Short mmCIF file of C-alpha atoms in Angstrom, two decimals:
data_model
loop_
_atom_site.label_atom_id
_atom_site.label_comp_id
_atom_site.label_asym_id
_atom_site.label_seq_id
_atom_site.Cartn_x
_atom_site.Cartn_y
_atom_site.Cartn_z
CA MET P 4 -7.59 -16.34 -3.86
CA PRO P 5 -9.55 -14.59 -6.29
CA PHE P 6 -8.14 -11.02 -7.74
CA LEU P 7 -10.93 -8.50 -7.70
CA VAL P 8 -10.09 -5.24 -9.97
CA LEU P 9 -12.89 -3.11 -10.57
CA SER P 10 -12.74 -1.03 -13.62
CA ALA P 11 -11.17 2.42 -13.72
CA ALA P 12 -14.89 3.88 -13.80
CA SER P 13 -15.67 1.81 -10.71
CA VAL P 14 -12.53 2.89 -8.85
CA VAL P 15 -13.53 6.45 -9.43
CA GLY P 16 -16.86 5.72 -8.08
CA CYS P 17 -14.86 4.19 -4.97
CA GLN P 18 -13.77 7.37 -3.50
CA LEU P 19 -11.01 7.68 -6.21
CA GLU P 20 -12.79 10.52 -7.72
CA VAL P 21 -10.06 12.74 -8.48
CA SER P 22 -12.91 15.51 -7.96
CA LEU P 23 -11.33 18.68 -6.83
CA ASP P 24 -14.80 20.21 -5.92
CA GLY P 25 -16.55 19.67 -2.43
CA LEU P 26 -13.77 17.58 -0.94
CA ASP P 27 -15.13 17.36 3.01
CA PRO P 28 -12.93 20.09 4.80
CA THR P 29 -12.29 17.22 8.17
CA THR P 30 -11.68 13.87 6.93
CA ALA P 31 -9.09 11.87 5.05
CA SER P 32 -10.50 9.26 2.74
CA SER P 33 -9.50 6.29 2.38
CA SER P 34 -11.11 2.85 0.36
CA VAL P 35 -10.77 -0.71 -0.54
CA VAL P 36 -12.10 -1.98 -3.77
CA GLY P 37 -13.08 -5.67 -2.24
CA SER P 38 -13.15 -6.55 0.92
CA SER P 39 -9.38 -7.52 1.35
CA SER P 40 -8.03 -10.55 3.42
CA SER P 41 -4.75 -8.58 2.91
CA VAL P 42 -6.11 -5.64 4.71
CA THR P 43 -7.88 -7.47 7.19
CA SER P 44 -4.69 -9.16 8.13
CA VAL P 45 -2.97 -5.74 8.59
CA THR P 46 -5.15 -4.26 10.63
CA SER P 47 -5.05 -6.91 13.01
CA VAL P 48 -1.28 -5.87 14.02
CA THR P 49 -0.80 -4.46 17.51
CA SER P 50 2.34 -3.80 19.28
CA VAL P 51 4.31 -6.57 21.27
CA THR P 52 4.01 -5.76 25.09
CA SER P 53 5.68 -8.81 26.33
CA GLY P 54 9.28 -8.17 25.37
CA GLY P 55 11.77 -9.50 22.73
CA PHE P 56 12.77 -12.89 22.59
CA GLY P 57 15.40 -14.57 24.65
CA GLY P 58 16.82 -18.18 24.87
CA GLU P 59 18.84 -20.32 22.33
CA GLY P 60 18.94 -18.38 18.94
CA GLY P 61 15.95 -15.93 20.19
CA PHE P 62 15.24 -12.17 19.66
CA GLY P 63 16.75 -9.64 21.43
CA GLY P 64 15.54 -6.25 22.77
CA GLU P 65 11.93 -4.93 23.47
CA GLY P 66 9.17 -5.45 20.94
CA GLY P 67 8.36 -2.19 19.97
CA SER P 68 6.44 -0.86 16.89
CA GLY P 69 9.35 1.20 15.34
CA GLY P 70 8.68 5.00 14.11
CA SER P 71 5.04 5.82 14.46
CA GLY P 72 2.79 8.64 13.92
CA GLY P 73 3.06 11.37 16.17
CA GLU P 74 0.60 13.41 18.05
CA GLY P 75 -2.00 15.73 16.32
CA GLY P 76 -3.94 17.47 19.14
CA GLY P 77 -4.64 20.91 18.68
CA TRP P 78 -3.75 20.77 15.01
CA ASP P 79 -6.21 22.96 12.75
CA PRO P 80 -5.73 21.42 9.03
CA PRO P 81 -5.90 24.41 6.47
CA GLN P 82 -9.42 24.91 4.72
CA PHE P 83 -9.23 25.20 0.77
CA THR P 84 -9.95 23.22 -2.86
CA PRO P 85 -6.72 22.22 -4.34
CA ASP P 86 -6.28 22.96 -7.87
CA LYS P 87 -3.54 19.77 -8.75
CA VAL P 88 -3.44 16.32 -8.10
CA ASP P 89 -0.14 14.03 -6.94
CA LEU P 90 -1.13 10.32 -7.86
CA LEU P 91 1.11 7.64 -6.25
CA PHE P 92 0.79 3.68 -7.47
CA VAL P 93 2.06 1.59 -5.16
CA VAL P 94 2.54 -1.83 -7.01
CA ASP P 95 3.14 -5.63 -5.95
CA ASN P 96 6.09 -6.70 -7.73
CA SER P 97 6.16 -9.84 -6.23
CA GLY P 98 5.84 -13.16 -8.40
CA SER P 99 1.93 -13.69 -9.80
CA MET P 100 1.16 -10.13 -10.37
CA ALA P 101 1.94 -9.91 -14.00
CA ASP P 102 -1.89 -10.59 -14.92
CA LYS P 103 -2.99 -8.04 -12.38
CA GLN P 104 -0.62 -5.61 -13.37
CA GLN P 105 -1.96 -6.07 -16.73
CA ILE P 106 -5.34 -4.81 -15.70
CA LEU P 107 -4.24 -2.00 -13.72
CA ARG P 108 -2.47 -0.80 -16.88
CA SER P 109 -5.93 -0.88 -18.63
CA ALA P 110 -7.81 0.65 -15.63
CA ALA P 111 -5.02 3.61 -15.15
CA ALA P 112 -5.53 4.55 -18.69
CA ASP P 113 -9.41 4.58 -18.49
CA LEU P 114 -8.58 6.82 -14.74
CA VAL P 115 -6.41 9.23 -16.96
CA PHE P 116 -8.91 10.07 -19.37
CA ASP P 117 -11.36 10.55 -16.70
CA ILE P 118 -9.11 12.91 -14.63
CA THR P 119 -8.09 14.80 -17.56
CA ASN P 120 -11.32 14.86 -19.46
CA PRO P 121 -13.89 14.09 -17.32
CA ARG P 122 -17.50 13.24 -19.25
CA CYS P 123 -19.94 15.63 -20.00
CA VAL P 124 -23.28 14.84 -18.49
CA ASP P 125 -26.96 16.28 -19.06
CA GLY P 126 -29.10 17.70 -15.81
CA ALA P 127 -30.02 13.82 -15.08
CA GLY P 128 -26.42 12.85 -15.01
CA HIS P 129 -26.49 10.69 -18.19
CA PRO P 130 -23.06 10.95 -20.19
CA VAL P 131 -23.43 13.08 -23.60
CA ALA P 132 -22.61 10.72 -26.72
CA GLU P 133 -18.93 9.66 -27.81
CA THR P 134 -19.31 11.87 -30.87
CA GLN P 135 -20.41 14.85 -28.92
CA GLN P 136 -17.42 14.58 -26.05
CA PRO P 137 -15.00 17.63 -26.07
CA ALA P 138 -11.32 16.63 -27.36
CA SER P 139 -9.80 17.87 -24.22
CA GLY P 140 -10.69 18.95 -20.58
CA LEU P 141 -9.98 22.53 -21.57
CA ASP P 142 -12.75 22.68 -24.20
CA PRO P 143 -16.26 23.64 -22.91
CA CYS P 144 -19.39 20.65 -23.15
CA PRO P 145 -21.97 20.88 -24.92
CA GLU P 146 -25.05 23.48 -24.87
CA GLY P 147 -26.95 22.04 -21.87
CA THR P 148 -24.55 19.91 -20.29
CA SER P 149 -21.61 20.07 -18.04
CA ARG P 150 -18.24 18.15 -16.36
CA ALA P 151 -19.30 15.23 -14.02
CA ARG P 152 -16.33 16.67 -12.31
CA THR P 153 -13.77 19.23 -12.62
CA PRO P 154 -11.00 18.62 -14.66
CA VAL P 155 -7.66 18.28 -13.76
CA SER P 156 -4.88 20.33 -15.26
CA ASP P 157 -1.88 19.80 -13.46
CA MET P 158 -0.94 16.83 -11.93
CA HIS P 159 2.15 14.12 -11.08
CA ILE P 160 2.04 10.63 -11.45
CA GLY P 161 4.43 8.34 -9.78
CA VAL P 162 4.85 4.35 -9.32
CA ILE P 163 6.70 2.41 -6.69
CA SER P 164 6.77 -0.96 -6.16
CA THR P 165 6.54 -3.23 -2.92
CA SER P 166 10.08 -4.31 -3.01
CA LEU P 167 12.20 -3.18 0.07
CA GLY P 168 14.83 -6.15 0.33
CA GLY P 169 15.46 -8.55 3.27
CA HIS P 170 15.58 -6.12 6.30
CA GLY P 171 18.74 -7.90 7.17
CA SER P 172 17.61 -11.13 6.27
CA GLY P 173 19.18 -13.47 3.28
CA ALA P 174 16.03 -13.50 1.44
CA CYS P 175 15.41 -10.64 -1.48
CA ALA P 176 19.05 -9.89 -2.31
CA PRO P 177 19.67 -7.63 -5.27
CA THR P 178 21.96 -9.85 -6.72
CA THR P 179 19.49 -12.57 -7.39
CA SER P 180 17.00 -10.29 -8.80
CA ALA P 181 17.64 -6.29 -9.48
CA SER P 182 13.96 -5.72 -8.32
CA ASN P 183 14.51 -7.36 -5.18
CA ALA P 184 15.21 -4.04 -3.26
CA ASP P 185 13.42 -1.24 -5.18
CA MET P 186 13.63 0.62 -1.85
CA ALA P 187 10.49 2.91 -3.00
CA HIS P 188 12.47 4.58 -5.47
CA LEU P 189 10.12 5.91 -8.42
CA LEU P 190 10.05 3.28 -11.10
CA ALA P 191 10.37 3.93 -15.19
CA ARG P 192 12.21 1.10 -16.17
CA SER P 193 11.29 -1.28 -19.25
CA ASP P 194 12.85 -4.31 -17.71
CA PRO P 195 12.44 -5.53 -14.28
CA GLY P 196 15.78 -7.28 -14.45
CA VAL P 197 17.81 -4.06 -15.32
CA ALA P 198 18.66 -1.65 -12.31
CA GLY P 199 17.67 1.80 -13.04
CA ASN P 200 15.15 3.82 -15.23
CA ASP P 201 15.00 3.84 -18.73
CA ILE P 202 11.19 5.04 -19.88
CA PRO P 203 11.82 8.93 -20.24
CA THR P 204 10.14 10.87 -17.30
CA TYR P 205 9.68 14.56 -16.93
CA LEU P 206 13.22 16.29 -16.74
CA ASP P 207 14.37 12.36 -15.45
CA LYS P 208 12.81 13.01 -12.36
CA GLY P 209 10.90 9.65 -12.18
CA PHE P 210 7.60 10.89 -12.32
CA LEU P 211 5.34 11.94 -15.10
CA VAL P 212 3.76 15.31 -15.33
CA TRP P 213 0.15 16.09 -16.54
CA ASP P 214 0.33 19.55 -17.95
CA ALA P 215 -2.56 20.13 -19.82
CA ALA P 216 -2.11 24.12 -20.93
CA ALA P 217 1.66 23.54 -21.20
CA SER P 218 2.28 25.99 -18.65
CA ARG P 219 5.62 24.68 -17.16
CA THR P 220 8.72 25.23 -18.65
CA PRO P 221 9.59 22.94 -20.23
CA ALA P 222 6.04 21.64 -21.03
CA GLY P 223 4.87 18.45 -19.50
CA ASP P 224 2.57 16.10 -21.42
CA SER P 225 -0.78 17.60 -22.71
CA ASP P 226 -1.98 14.70 -24.71
CA PRO P 227 -3.69 12.42 -22.38
CA VAL P 228 -3.04 9.09 -24.86
CA ALA P 229 0.50 9.90 -24.72
CA LEU P 230 0.51 9.96 -21.23
CA ALA P 231 -1.48 6.59 -20.78
CA GLY P 232 0.75 5.29 -22.81
CA LYS P 233 3.70 6.09 -20.79
CA LEU P 234 1.89 5.28 -17.60
CA GLY P 235 1.23 1.96 -18.83
CA ASN P 236 4.51 1.18 -19.83
CA ILE P 237 5.92 1.99 -16.37
CA ILE P 238 3.39 0.00 -14.61
CA GLN P 239 4.14 -3.14 -16.90
CA GLY P 240 8.25 -2.55 -16.21
CA VAL P 241 7.66 -2.86 -12.34
CA GLY P 242 7.21 -6.77 -13.55
CA GLN P 243 6.82 -9.59 -11.06
CA ALA P 244 10.41 -10.49 -10.18
CA GLY P 245 10.63 -8.51 -6.81
CA CYS P 246 10.54 -9.72 -3.38
CA GLY P 247 8.29 -12.34 -2.16
CA PHE P 248 7.94 -10.51 1.04
CA GLU P 249 5.85 -7.69 -0.50
CA ALA P 250 5.56 -4.34 1.95
CA PRO P 251 3.06 -1.93 0.18
CA LEU P 252 2.29 -0.09 3.42
CA GLU P 253 5.88 0.29 4.39
CA SER P 254 6.89 1.28 0.81
CA PHE P 255 4.36 4.22 0.47
CA TYR P 256 5.17 5.31 3.80
CA ARG P 257 9.10 5.09 3.09
CA PHE P 258 8.68 7.24 -0.09
CA LEU P 259 5.68 9.97 1.52
CA VAL P 260 6.46 10.12 5.15
CA ASP P 261 9.49 8.60 6.51
CA PRO P 262 11.89 11.24 7.63
CA GLU P 263 15.01 9.18 7.91
CA PRO P 264 14.62 6.34 5.55
CA TYR P 265 17.36 4.25 5.93
CA GLN P 266 20.40 3.80 3.04
CA THR P 267 21.58 0.14 4.23
CA MET P 268 20.44 -2.25 6.84
CA ILE P 269 23.43 -3.82 8.88
CA LEU P 270 23.21 -6.53 11.57
CA ASP P 271 25.29 -5.61 14.65
CA ASP P 272 25.20 -8.89 17.11
CA ASP P 273 22.44 -10.08 14.86
CA VAL P 274 20.08 -7.20 15.76
CA ALA P 275 19.03 -5.03 12.73
CA VAL P 276 20.34 -1.45 12.68
CA PRO P 277 19.10 0.87 10.07
CA SER P 278 22.02 2.77 9.07
CA GLY P 279 22.61 5.86 6.59
CA ILE P 280 19.93 8.18 4.81
CA ASP P 281 18.81 7.16 1.41
CA VAL P 282 18.92 10.92 -0.20
CA THR P 283 17.28 9.77 -3.46
CA VAL P 284 14.22 9.19 -1.85
CA LEU P 285 14.29 12.36 0.08
CA GLN P 286 14.84 14.19 -3.56
CA GLN P 287 12.09 12.30 -5.20
CA ARG P 288 9.69 13.06 -2.57
CA ARG P 289 10.64 16.90 -2.76
CA GLU P 290 10.31 16.65 -6.43
CA PHE P 291 7.08 14.64 -6.31
CA LEU P 292 5.12 15.82 -3.52
CA ARG P 293 3.38 19.32 -3.86
CA PRO P 294 2.32 20.71 -0.30
CA ASP P 295 -1.15 21.75 -1.47
CA SER P 296 -2.24 18.95 -3.85
CA LEU P 297 -5.04 16.50 -3.80
CA LEU P 298 -2.66 13.59 -2.72
CA LEU P 299 -3.92 9.91 -4.08
CA VAL P 300 -2.28 6.73 -2.85
CA VAL P 301 -3.56 3.46 -5.08
CA MET P 302 -1.82 0.33 -3.93
CA LEU P 303 -2.35 -3.00 -5.69
CA SER P 304 -1.60 -6.48 -4.19
CA ASP P 305 -2.82 -9.85 -4.35
CA GLU P 306 -1.53 -10.98 -0.78
CA ASN P 307 -1.02 -10.23 2.81
CA ASP P 308 0.70 -6.92 3.65
CA CYS P 309 4.15 -8.00 5.19
CA SER P 310 5.72 -4.88 6.57
CA ILE P 311 8.38 -5.74 8.60
CA ARG P 312 9.71 -3.64 11.88
CA ASP P 313 13.09 -2.49 10.90
CA ASP P 314 14.53 -3.05 14.42
CA ASP P 315 16.01 -5.79 16.46
CA ARG P 316 15.35 -9.32 15.21
CA ASN P 317 12.16 -9.19 13.22
CA TYR P 318 14.19 -9.58 9.93
CA LEU P 319 13.98 -13.44 10.95
CA VAL P 320 10.21 -13.54 9.65
CA ALA P 321 11.89 -13.28 6.29
CA GLU P 322 14.89 -15.55 6.69
CA THR P 323 15.07 -18.70 4.55
CA ARG P 324 18.40 -19.68 4.27
CA ASN P 325 19.24 -23.22 5.67
CA ASN P 326 15.69 -24.39 5.95
CA PHE P 327 15.39 -21.80 8.61
CA ARG P 328 11.94 -22.41 10.42
CA LEU P 329 10.34 -20.15 12.96
CA TRP P 330 9.79 -21.26 16.95
CA ARG P 331 6.58 -22.99 18.05
CA PRO P 332 3.83 -20.41 19.97
CA ARG P 333 2.87 -21.01 23.13
CA SER P 334 -0.41 -23.32 23.24
CA GLU P 335 -2.61 -19.78 24.56
CA CYS P 336 -2.20 -18.50 21.07
CA ALA P 337 -4.46 -21.36 19.48
CA ILE P 338 -7.25 -20.01 22.24
CA ASN P 339 -6.71 -16.28 22.31
CA PRO P 340 -3.97 -14.69 20.43
CA ASN P 341 -4.42 -11.56 22.91
CA ASP P 342 -3.98 -13.62 26.12
CA PRO P 343 -0.77 -12.12 27.79
CA CYS P 344 0.92 -15.57 27.52
CA CYS P 345 0.44 -15.69 24.07
CA ARG P 346 4.29 -15.70 23.21
CA SER P 347 6.75 -17.37 21.00
CA CYS P 348 8.45 -20.41 22.87
CA ALA P 349 11.87 -18.56 22.08
CA GLN P 350 10.53 -15.66 24.32
CA ASN P 351 10.82 -14.96 27.85
CA GLN P 352 8.19 -17.29 29.57
CA ASP P 353 7.97 -15.15 32.85
CA GLY P 354 4.59 -15.11 34.65
CA CYS P 355 2.94 -17.54 32.55
CA PRO P 356 2.35 -21.59 33.30
CA ALA P 357 5.20 -24.11 32.16
CA ASP P 358 4.20 -25.46 28.51
CA PRO P 359 5.55 -28.84 27.34
CA THR P 360 5.02 -28.16 23.87
CA CYS P 361 7.42 -25.22 23.91
CA THR P 362 10.67 -27.63 24.36
CA GLY P 363 11.72 -29.44 21.52
CA PRO P 364 13.76 -32.60 21.45
CA ASP P 365 17.30 -30.80 21.64
CA GLY P 366 16.22 -28.87 24.85
CA ASN P 367 15.69 -25.65 23.27
CA PRO P 368 12.90 -23.55 21.94
CA ALA P 369 10.58 -25.92 19.77
CA ARG P 370 10.36 -25.01 16.01
CA LEU P 371 7.59 -25.30 13.57
CA SER P 372 8.11 -27.79 10.92
CA ALA P 373 7.76 -27.02 7.32
CA GLU P 374 4.53 -27.65 7.04
CA GLU P 375 3.27 -25.53 10.01
CA ASP P 376 5.77 -22.56 8.56
CA PRO P 377 5.24 -22.43 4.98
CA VAL P 378 7.35 -19.30 3.92
CA ASN P 379 4.52 -17.91 1.61
CA LEU P 380 2.42 -17.48 4.36
CA ARG P 381 4.79 -15.92 6.91
CA CYS P 382 3.02 -12.69 6.98
CA TRP P 383 -0.15 -13.93 7.60
CA ASP P 384 -1.95 -14.57 11.17
CA GLN P 385 1.28 -13.86 13.19
CA LYS P 386 0.27 -13.52 16.70
CA ARG P 387 -1.69 -17.03 16.34
CA ARG P 388 0.65 -18.95 14.55
CA PHE P 389 4.09 -17.48 15.71
CA GLY P 390 2.80 -15.88 19.09
CA TYR P 391 4.76 -12.43 18.13
CA ASP P 392 4.09 -9.73 15.54
CA PHE P 393 7.26 -8.71 13.35
CA LEU P 394 4.94 -5.97 11.58
CA TYR P 395 4.76 -2.52 12.42
CA PRO P 396 1.15 -1.59 13.57
CA ILE P 397 -1.55 -0.41 11.24
CA GLU P 398 -1.70 2.93 13.28
CA ARG P 399 1.79 3.56 11.60
CA TYR P 400 -0.03 4.23 8.56
CA THR P 401 -3.20 5.76 9.56
CA GLU P 402 -1.36 8.27 11.74
CA ALA P 403 1.10 8.70 8.77
CA LEU P 404 -2.13 9.79 6.70
CA THR P 405 -3.72 12.16 9.00
CA SER P 406 -1.05 13.40 12.03
CA PRO P 407 0.74 16.57 11.43
CA THR P 408 3.84 14.68 12.86
CA VAL P 409 5.38 11.82 12.88
CA SER P 410 8.84 9.76 14.71
CA THR P 411 11.95 9.37 13.80
CA ARG P 412 13.88 6.13 14.75
CA ASN P 413 14.92 7.76 17.85
CA GLY P 414 11.51 8.72 18.68
CA ASP P 415 11.62 12.13 18.25
CA THR P 416 8.55 14.01 17.04
CA VAL P 417 9.13 16.19 13.55
CA PRO P 418 6.91 17.44 10.82
CA ASN P 419 5.18 15.15 8.67
CA PRO P 420 6.10 15.30 5.16
CA ILE P 421 2.76 14.77 3.78
CA PHE P 422 1.73 18.01 5.73
CA SER P 423 4.39 19.90 4.92
CA ASP P 424 6.11 22.21 2.73
CA LEU P 425 8.98 20.20 1.44
CA ASP P 426 10.33 23.49 -1.09
CA PRO P 427 10.21 26.50 0.67
CA ALA P 428 11.86 28.30 -2.23
CA ASP P 429 9.12 27.63 -4.58
CA GLY P 430 6.83 30.52 -3.42
CA ASN P 431 3.95 28.03 -2.70
CA THR P 432 3.15 28.04 1.25
CA ARG P 433 -0.12 26.33 1.46
CA THR P 434 -0.05 23.13 2.73
CA ARG P 435 -2.66 20.23 2.71
CA GLY P 436 -4.84 18.93 5.61
CA PRO P 437 -6.01 15.11 6.00
CA GLN P 438 -9.17 15.99 3.70
CA HIS P 439 -6.65 16.13 0.90
CA VAL P 440 -5.36 12.70 1.32
CA VAL P 441 -7.01 9.65 -0.49
CA PHE P 442 -5.83 6.11 -0.13
CA THR P 443 -7.54 3.22 -1.98
CA GLY P 444 -6.83 -0.11 -2.03
CA ILE P 445 -7.32 -2.70 -4.93
CA VAL P 446 -6.43 -5.77 -3.69
CA GLY P 447 -7.20 -9.65 -2.95
CA VAL P 448 -10.41 -10.80 -1.81
CA PRO P 449 -11.60 -14.51 0.02
CA TRP P 450 -13.92 -15.89 -2.86
CA GLN P 451 -16.56 -16.69 -0.09
CA ASP P 452 -17.25 -12.72 -0.10
CA LEU P 453 -17.63 -12.74 -4.20
CA ALA P 454 -19.76 -15.68 -4.48
CA ARG P 455 -23.20 -16.21 -4.59
CA GLN P 456 -24.76 -18.01 -1.31
CA ASN P 457 -27.32 -21.00 -1.82
CA ALA P 458 -30.53 -21.34 0.38
CA ALA P 459 -28.96 -22.23 3.49
CA GLY P 460 -27.02 -18.85 3.01
CA VAL P 461 -23.56 -20.80 2.20
CA PRO P 462 -21.28 -19.43 -0.43
CA ASP P 463 -21.76 -21.72 -3.54
CA LEU P 464 -20.31 -21.25 -6.96
CA VAL P 465 -22.68 -24.03 -8.06
CA ASP P 466 -26.18 -23.62 -6.99
CA GLY P 467 -25.61 -19.78 -5.17
CA LEU P 468 -28.67 -17.80 -5.74
CA ASP P 469 -28.95 -14.50 -7.83
CA ALA P 470 -31.05 -11.41 -6.65
CA GLU P 471 -33.93 -13.32 -8.32
CA GLY P 472 -33.60 -16.57 -6.35
CA ASN P 473 -32.61 -18.40 -9.35
CA PRO P 474 -29.60 -21.16 -8.73
CA VAL P 475 -27.33 -19.82 -10.92
CA GLY P 476 -24.02 -19.97 -9.17
CA GLY P 477 -20.86 -18.49 -9.91
CA LEU P 478 -19.81 -14.89 -8.29
CA LYS P 479 -22.11 -11.80 -7.55
CA ASN P 480 -22.06 -8.86 -9.99
CA ALA P 481 -21.74 -5.44 -9.55
CA ALA P 482 -25.35 -5.07 -8.16
CA GLU P 483 -25.34 -7.64 -6.03
CA LEU P 484 -21.87 -6.77 -4.38
CA GLY P 485 -23.21 -3.60 -3.88
CA ALA P 486 -26.59 -4.85 -2.03
CA PRO P 487 -26.94 -4.15 1.37
CA VAL P 488 -26.18 -6.81 3.92
CA ASP P 489 -28.87 -8.73 5.60
#
């Protein structure tokens, strides 16, 4: 799968303008750089309504969605323009990510410069020459020009990975790699093979602080070149030795939203039970997330999201020990995954006709072969391939970015930390609304979406037609990608 990363300038043009002016007062903003296959697969996740798995070696309990967002009825979001930014990068650290992280490192530096010292433009929107650009966002533009957007002078920048361990399975143990279980803690390490941070951050809090006017005590970074260098080193230190069951959606949720991020996952009669509270996450969240900032979440990944539900036996989707293979789905799944009888052969079959393909040679629920169940594809197209969704529903995350309340493990409704004042003692009581949240994905794209099409309308890397109808092949350029779809 080709990996599409636009330059920072293009990312800025894709809803990540970091503009503190003219925010829509009523809507949250989300964008995807490219048409992500991983995002598409995530949005197809639905809650399981046919119950848990039973039978030999099967799953127990009800197939719920876990703690999801609460109801937002009657909420009147506050109306104001933020004067600060909290920027969180969620970076995939599974194998194959080093080259993408290097591109992000370069793009993030350009983004920092664009945020802190936006270009001066004339009345027609043309940028001034480099020699005329002010050295700082605090300096005025040349006469007759103005900033393309308001410079940001107060910003927190944090980085987390997508590795949340094995969820109760034997996969992704921290003893195998220290970065297998980063657990949404802020990262500032130079070596992904070593636990703990060693890159200096603001007061050792795990995140960087842009403080253009040196108004803090002690002052944060006021040199954009130095800030970009630090951020680049942190992104590089995320590494690619993390868990292959990457969970970017649950990672951002755990860091920013989860009211009870668990400390450990224990197995009770083979059922995963979250235990304890990760106070590190709560403390880092409280220090990083201001109540009235513009919150930006930038997610980088090249594979399907694998945000496994942390309950029942959903962890089995990540199990790899002893050549473990999942159970075969009923035959209805190949035709219609939404069929009420599309279930795993290990689930209760009540109300459905007998399916001879569901019984294995040993008389137990049939299992898939290694060819049918490659581990690297465990989080793709689950309902059709396995008859069961092991992942949290996408609504968990859309509601987390828009709803004033969320649910605890036990289903109790509590305030959403994103829209709450986490530090009442600081005297800042203004809280953001959904219009102050921007979520952007920089993700993998099917090559067919990028390739030029031939005269028959088929993606063709050899004879695909450009905008003038010439058979030049290759991938579409930026103008072609942005053209209306017929």
